[in-house]
Coordinates of C-alpha atoms and ligand atoms in Angstrom, one line a residue:
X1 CA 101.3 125.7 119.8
X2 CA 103.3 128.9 118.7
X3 CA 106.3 128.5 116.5
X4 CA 108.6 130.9 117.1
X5 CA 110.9 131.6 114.0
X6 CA 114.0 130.5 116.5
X7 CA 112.3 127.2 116.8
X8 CA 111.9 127.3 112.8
X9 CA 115.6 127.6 112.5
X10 CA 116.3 125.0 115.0
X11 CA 114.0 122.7 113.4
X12 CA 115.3 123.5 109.8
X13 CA 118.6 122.0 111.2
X14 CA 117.1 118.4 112.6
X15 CA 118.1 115.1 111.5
X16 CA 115.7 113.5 109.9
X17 CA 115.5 109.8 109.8
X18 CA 116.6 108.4 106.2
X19 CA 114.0 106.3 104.2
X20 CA 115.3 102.9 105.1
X21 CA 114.6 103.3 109.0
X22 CA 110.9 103.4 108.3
X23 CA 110.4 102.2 104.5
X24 CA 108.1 99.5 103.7
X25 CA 107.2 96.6 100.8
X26 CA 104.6 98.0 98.8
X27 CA 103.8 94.6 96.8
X28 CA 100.1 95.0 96.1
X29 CA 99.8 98.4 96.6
X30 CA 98.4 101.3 94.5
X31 CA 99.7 104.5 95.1
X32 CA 98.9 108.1 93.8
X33 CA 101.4 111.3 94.2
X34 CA 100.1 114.4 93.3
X35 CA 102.4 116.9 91.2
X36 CA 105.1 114.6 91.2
X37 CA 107.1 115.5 88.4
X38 CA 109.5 118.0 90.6
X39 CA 110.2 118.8 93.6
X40 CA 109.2 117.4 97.0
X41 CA 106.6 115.5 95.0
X42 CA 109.0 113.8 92.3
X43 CA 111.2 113.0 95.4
X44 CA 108.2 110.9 97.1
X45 CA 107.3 109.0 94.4
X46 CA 111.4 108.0 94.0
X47 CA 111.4 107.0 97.3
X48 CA 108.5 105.2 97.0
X49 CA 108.7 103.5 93.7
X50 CA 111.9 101.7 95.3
X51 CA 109.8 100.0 97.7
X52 CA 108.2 98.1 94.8
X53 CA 104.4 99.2 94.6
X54 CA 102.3 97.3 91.8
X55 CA 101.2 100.4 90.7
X56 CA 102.5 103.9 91.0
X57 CA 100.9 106.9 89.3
X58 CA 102.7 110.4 89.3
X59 CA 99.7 112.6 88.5
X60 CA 101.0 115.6 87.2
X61 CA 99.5 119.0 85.4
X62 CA 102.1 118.7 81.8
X63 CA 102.4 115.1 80.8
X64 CA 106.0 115.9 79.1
X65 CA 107.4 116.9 82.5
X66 CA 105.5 113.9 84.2
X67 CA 106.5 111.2 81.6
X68 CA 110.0 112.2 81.8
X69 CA 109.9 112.1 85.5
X70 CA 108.2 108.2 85.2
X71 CA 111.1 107.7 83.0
X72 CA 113.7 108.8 85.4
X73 CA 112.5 107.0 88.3
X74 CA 112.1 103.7 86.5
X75 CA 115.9 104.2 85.7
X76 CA 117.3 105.2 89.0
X77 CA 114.8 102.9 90.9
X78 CA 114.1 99.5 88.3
X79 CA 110.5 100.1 89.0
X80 CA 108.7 98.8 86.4
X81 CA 105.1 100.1 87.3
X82 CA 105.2 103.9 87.2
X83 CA 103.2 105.5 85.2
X84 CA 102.4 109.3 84.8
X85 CA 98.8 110.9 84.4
X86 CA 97.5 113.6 83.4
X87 CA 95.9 115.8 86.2
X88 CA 95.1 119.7 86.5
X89 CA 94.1 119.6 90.6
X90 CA 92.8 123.3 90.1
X91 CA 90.1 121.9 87.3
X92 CA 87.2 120.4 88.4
X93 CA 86.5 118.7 84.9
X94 CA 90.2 117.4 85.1
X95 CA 89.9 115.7 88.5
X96 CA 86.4 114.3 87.8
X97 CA 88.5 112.9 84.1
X98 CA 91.5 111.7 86.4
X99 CA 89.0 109.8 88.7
X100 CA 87.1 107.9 85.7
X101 CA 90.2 106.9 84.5
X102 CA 91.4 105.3 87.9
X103 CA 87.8 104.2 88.1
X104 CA 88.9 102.1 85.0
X105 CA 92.5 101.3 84.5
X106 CA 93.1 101.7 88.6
X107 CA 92.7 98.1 89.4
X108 CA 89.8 99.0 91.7
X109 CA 91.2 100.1 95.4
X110 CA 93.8 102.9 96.4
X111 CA 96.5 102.6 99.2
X112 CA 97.8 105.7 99.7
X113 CA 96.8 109.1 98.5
X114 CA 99.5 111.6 99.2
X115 CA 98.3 115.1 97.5
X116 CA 101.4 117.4 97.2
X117 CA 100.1 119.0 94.7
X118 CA 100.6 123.0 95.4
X119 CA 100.9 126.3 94.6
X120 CA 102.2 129.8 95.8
X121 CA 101.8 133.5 94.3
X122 CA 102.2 137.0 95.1
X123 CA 99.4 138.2 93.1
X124 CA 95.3 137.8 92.4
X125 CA 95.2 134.9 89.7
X126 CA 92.1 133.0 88.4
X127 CA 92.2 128.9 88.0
X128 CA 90.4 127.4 85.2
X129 CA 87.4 126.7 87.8
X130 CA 87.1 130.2 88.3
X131 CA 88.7 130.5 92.4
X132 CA 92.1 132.1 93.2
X133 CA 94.6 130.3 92.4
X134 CA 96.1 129.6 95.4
X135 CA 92.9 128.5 97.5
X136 CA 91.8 127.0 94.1
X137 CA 94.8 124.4 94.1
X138 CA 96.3 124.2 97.6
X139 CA 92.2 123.8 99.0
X140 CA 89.6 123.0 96.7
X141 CA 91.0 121.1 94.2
X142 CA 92.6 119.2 96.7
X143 CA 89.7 118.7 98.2
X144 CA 87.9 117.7 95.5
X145 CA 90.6 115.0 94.6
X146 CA 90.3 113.7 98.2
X147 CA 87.0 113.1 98.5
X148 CA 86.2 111.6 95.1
X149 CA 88.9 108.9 95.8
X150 CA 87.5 107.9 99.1
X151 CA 85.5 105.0 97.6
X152 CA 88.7 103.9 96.6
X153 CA 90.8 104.4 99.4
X154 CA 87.9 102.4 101.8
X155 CA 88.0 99.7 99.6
X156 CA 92.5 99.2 100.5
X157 CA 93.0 97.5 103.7
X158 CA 94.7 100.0 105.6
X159 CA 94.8 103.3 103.4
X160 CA 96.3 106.2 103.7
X161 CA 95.2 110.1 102.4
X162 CA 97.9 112.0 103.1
X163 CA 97.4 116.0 102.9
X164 CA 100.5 118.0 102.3
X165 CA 100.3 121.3 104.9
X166 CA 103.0 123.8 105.9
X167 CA 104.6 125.2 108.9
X168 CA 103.5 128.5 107.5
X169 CA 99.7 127.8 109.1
X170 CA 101.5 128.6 112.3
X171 CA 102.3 132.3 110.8
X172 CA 98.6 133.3 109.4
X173 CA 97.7 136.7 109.8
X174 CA 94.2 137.2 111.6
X175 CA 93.5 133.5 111.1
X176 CA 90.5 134.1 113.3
X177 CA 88.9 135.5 110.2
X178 CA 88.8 132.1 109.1
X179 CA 85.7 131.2 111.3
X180 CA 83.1 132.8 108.9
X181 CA 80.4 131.0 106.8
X182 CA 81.0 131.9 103.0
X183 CA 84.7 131.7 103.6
X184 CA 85.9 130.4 100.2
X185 CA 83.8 133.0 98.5
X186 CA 85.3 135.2 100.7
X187 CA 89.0 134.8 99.4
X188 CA 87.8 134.4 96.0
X189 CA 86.4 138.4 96.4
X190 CA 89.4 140.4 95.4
X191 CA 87.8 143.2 96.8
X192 CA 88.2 141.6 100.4
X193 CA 89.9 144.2 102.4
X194 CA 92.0 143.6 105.9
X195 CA 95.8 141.2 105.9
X196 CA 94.0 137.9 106.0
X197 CA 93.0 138.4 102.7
X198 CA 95.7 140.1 101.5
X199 CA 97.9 138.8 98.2
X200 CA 101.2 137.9 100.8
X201 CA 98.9 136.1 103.7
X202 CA 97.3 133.8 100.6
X203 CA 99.3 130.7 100.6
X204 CA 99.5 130.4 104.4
X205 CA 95.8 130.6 104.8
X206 CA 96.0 128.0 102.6
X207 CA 97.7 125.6 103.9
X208 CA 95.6 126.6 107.3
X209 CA 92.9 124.9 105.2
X210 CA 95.0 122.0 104.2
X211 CA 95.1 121.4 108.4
X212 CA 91.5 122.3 109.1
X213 CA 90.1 120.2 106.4
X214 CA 92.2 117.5 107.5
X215 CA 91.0 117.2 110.9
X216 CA 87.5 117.8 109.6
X217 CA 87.6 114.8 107.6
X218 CA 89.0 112.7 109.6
X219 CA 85.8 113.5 112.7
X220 CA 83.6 112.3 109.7
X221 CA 85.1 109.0 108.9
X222 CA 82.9 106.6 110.1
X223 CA 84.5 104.4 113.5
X224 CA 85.4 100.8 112.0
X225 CA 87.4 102.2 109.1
X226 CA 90.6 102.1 108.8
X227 CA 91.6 105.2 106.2
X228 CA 93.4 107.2 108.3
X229 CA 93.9 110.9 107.0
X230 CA 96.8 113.6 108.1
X231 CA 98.1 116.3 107.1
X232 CA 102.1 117.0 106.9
X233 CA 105.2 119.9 107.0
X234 CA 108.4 119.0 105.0
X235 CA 109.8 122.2 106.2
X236 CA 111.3 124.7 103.9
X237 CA 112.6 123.0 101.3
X238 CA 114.6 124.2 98.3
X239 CA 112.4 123.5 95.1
X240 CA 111.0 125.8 92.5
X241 CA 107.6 126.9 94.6
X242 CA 108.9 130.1 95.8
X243 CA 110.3 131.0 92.1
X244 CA 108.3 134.2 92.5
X245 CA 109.3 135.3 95.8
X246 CA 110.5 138.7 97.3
X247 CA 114.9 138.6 97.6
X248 CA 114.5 138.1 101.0
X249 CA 112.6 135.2 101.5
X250 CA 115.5 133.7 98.7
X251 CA 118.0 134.5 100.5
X252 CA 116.4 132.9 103.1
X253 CA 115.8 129.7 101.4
X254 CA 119.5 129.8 100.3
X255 CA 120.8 130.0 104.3
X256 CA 118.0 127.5 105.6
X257 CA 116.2 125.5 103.3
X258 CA 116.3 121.9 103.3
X259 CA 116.9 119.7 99.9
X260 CA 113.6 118.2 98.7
X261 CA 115.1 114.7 98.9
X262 CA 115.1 115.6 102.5
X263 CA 111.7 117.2 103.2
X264 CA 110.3 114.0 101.0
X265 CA 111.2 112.1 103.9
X266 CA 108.6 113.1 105.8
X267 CA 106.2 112.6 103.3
X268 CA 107.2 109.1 102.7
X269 CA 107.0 108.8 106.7
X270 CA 103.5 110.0 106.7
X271 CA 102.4 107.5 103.8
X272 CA 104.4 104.7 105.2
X273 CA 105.7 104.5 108.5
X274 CA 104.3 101.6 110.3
X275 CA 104.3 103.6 113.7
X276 CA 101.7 105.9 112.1
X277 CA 99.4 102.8 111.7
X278 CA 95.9 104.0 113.5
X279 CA 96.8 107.9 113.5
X280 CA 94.4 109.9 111.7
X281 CA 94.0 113.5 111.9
X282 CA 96.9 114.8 113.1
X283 CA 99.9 117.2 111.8
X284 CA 103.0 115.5 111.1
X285 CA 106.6 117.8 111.3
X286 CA 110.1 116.7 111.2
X287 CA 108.3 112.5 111.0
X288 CA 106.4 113.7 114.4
X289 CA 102.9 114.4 115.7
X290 CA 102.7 118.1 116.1
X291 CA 100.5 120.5 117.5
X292 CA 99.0 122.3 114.5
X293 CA 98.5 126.0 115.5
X294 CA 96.9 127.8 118.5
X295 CA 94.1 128.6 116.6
X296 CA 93.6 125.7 115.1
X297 CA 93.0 124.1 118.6
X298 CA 91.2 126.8 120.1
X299 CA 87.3 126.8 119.8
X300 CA 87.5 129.4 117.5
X301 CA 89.3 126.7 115.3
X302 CA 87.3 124.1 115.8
X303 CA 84.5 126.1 114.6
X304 CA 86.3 127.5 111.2
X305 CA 86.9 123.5 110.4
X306 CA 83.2 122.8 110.9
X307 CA 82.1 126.0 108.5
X308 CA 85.0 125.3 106.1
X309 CA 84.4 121.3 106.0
X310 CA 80.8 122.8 105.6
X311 CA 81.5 125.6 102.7
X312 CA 83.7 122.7 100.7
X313 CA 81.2 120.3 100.1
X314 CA 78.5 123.2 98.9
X315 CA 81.0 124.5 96.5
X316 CA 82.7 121.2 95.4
X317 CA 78.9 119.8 94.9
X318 CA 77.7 122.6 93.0
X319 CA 80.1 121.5 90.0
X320 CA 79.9 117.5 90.8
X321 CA 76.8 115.6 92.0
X322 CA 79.1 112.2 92.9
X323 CA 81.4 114.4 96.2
X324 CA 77.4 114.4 97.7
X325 CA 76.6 111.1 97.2
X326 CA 80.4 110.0 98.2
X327 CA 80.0 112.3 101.4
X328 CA 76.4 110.2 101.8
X329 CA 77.9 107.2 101.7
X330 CA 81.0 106.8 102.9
X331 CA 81.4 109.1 105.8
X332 CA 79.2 109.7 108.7
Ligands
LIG401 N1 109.2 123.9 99.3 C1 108.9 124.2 100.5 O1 109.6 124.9 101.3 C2 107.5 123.8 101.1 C3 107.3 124.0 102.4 C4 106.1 123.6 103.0 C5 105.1 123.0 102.1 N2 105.4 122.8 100.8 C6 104.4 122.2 100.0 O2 104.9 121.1 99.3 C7 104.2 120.8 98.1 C8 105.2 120.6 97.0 O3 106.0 121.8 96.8 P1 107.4 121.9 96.2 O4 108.2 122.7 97.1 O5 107.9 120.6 95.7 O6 107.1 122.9 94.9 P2 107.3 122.7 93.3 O7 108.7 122.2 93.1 O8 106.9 124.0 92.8 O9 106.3 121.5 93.0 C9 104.9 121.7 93.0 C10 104.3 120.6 92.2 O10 102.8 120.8 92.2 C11 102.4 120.8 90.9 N3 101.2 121.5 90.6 C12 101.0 122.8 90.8 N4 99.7 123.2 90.4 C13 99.2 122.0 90.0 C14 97.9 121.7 89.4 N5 97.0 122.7 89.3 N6 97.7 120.4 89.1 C15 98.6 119.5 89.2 N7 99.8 119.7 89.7 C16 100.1 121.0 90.1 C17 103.6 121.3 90.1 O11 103.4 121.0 88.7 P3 104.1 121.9 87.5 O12 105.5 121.5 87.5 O13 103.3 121.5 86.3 O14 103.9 123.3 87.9 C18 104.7 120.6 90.7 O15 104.7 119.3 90.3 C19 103.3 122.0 97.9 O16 102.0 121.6 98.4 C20 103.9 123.0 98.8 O17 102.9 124.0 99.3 C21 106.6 123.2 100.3

């Protein structure tokens, strides 16, 4: 589907369901939130930690700002088993340290994933893996995160991986240009001419690959399983992502933007919500299944998810031998 900005305003100004319409008990259950020591992340894991988890780990980049955020949720909430570690989702050394850890001190099995981790910019930055910044975080590190905790996640009863996307995929500019082997290398060329790899289209192609990886993984978990993976939109929320925006796109936040306790909701919904048991591989709005984009249906689409799902593996297995053997063995 299209989404017209009209529809964007109408849907800025939806109820959403509160917490407690869909909330579960998480006794027994381990759960990871990326970057959750602000914002829409920080919000989650609140929400969550209330519905008593036996583990909860905020996995955040500065473990000041993530130890004062497990600090503040086990006040407000009485949870007793948050705990912040330290994760840099945009270095590869970083999430292969964060994995070992859980690999150790995890307990063994992972119910829900939800990777908010993210990142926007209006300039050409390096990561400390050496990609753009914005791809490097909002794609490949994410990625790389999800598919070296899949053991883990296969070995919970009914897990979740939960992607977190954007309405903005709807907006891409020449996403068509997405449907080209080498892609990643592509955007990590600053010399790349033409508006889809332009500074300003950056962040919305990458949340285009949040949505197209998504689906791609979920066609390669085997039938039988029950991880189910999606991808999801909180909306625009108002939270410190857009701190270096243009004035206009503030001012917009300031007339339209949800608060982050709000767009959480639908994060919790996508990690939680009973009537999501089964669903795998869709794109969750406003606590809905929603078409993702007409390119990402079309068979131009279908293609760019084969070639990115394709181009991730060869460049996450280039810097860790275990996401080839993981992809061997757990996924068809
Ligand atoms: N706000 C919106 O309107 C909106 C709309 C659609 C989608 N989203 C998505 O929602 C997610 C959360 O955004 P937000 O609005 O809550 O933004 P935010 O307040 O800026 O929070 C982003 C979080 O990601 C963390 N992070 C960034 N890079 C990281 C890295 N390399 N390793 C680990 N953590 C990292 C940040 O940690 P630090 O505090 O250390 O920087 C922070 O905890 C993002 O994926 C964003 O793209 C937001």
């Amino acid at each position: 589907m299209k989404l017209p900005f009209t529809t964007f305003i109408r849907d800025q100004y939806r109820r959403i369901p509160e917490v407690k319409s869909f909330g579960t008990d998480l006794t027994g259950k381990v759960v990871i939130v990326t970057g959750a020591n602000v914002g829409l992340g920080y919000e989650t894991a609140k929400h969550l930690a209330a519905m008593n988890p036996a583990k909860l780990i905020l996995a955040c980049r500065t473990a000041a700002t993530g130890e004062k955020a497990a600090a503040d949720i086990k006040r407000d909430t009485g949870c007793s088993t948050v705990v912040c570690w330290q994760l840099d989702i945009s270095d590869a050394a970083s999430v292969k340290a964060f994995v070992e850890r859980f690999e150790r001190e995890g307990g063994g099995k992972l119910d829900i994933l939800l990777e908010n981790a993210g990142v926007t910019g209006f300039s050409f930055k390096r990561n400390a893996s050496g990609w753009e910044q914005i791809v490097g975080t909002n794609h490949i590190g994410t990625a790389h995160l999800a598919l070296r905790m899949l053991p883990f996640l296969l070995k919970a009863p009914k897990p979740r991986l939960v992607i977190v996307a954007s309405e903005v995929h709807y907006w891409t500019s020449d996403a068509e240009q997405a449907d080209t082997d080498g892609l990643l290398e592509k955007l990590n060329d600053e010399k790349q001419e033409g508006k889809f790899y332009s500074t300003g289209n950056r962040y919305l192609v990458s949340k285009l690959l949040n949505v197209l990886f998504v689906r791609a993984l979920a066609s390669h978990i085997p039938a039988g399983t029950s991880l189910t993976v999606n991808s999801v939109n909180p909306g625009l929320c108002s939270s410190s992502l857009l701190r270096e925006a243009n004035p206009a796109i503030v001012l917009m936040t300031r007339i339209l933007a949800r608060t982050t306790e709000v767009g959480s909701r639908m994060f919790v919904h996508a990690a939680v919500a009973p009537e999501l048991d089964g669903v795998t591989g869709e794109f969750l709005s406003n606590c809905t299944i929603t078409e993702p984009s007409d390119f990402v249906i079309s068979p131009k689409g279908a293609s760019a998810g084969k070639r990115l799902w394709n181009d991730t593996l060869r460049v996450l297995s280039e810097t860790d031998a275990e996401v080839p053997r993981i992809v061997d063995t757990c996924l068809k």
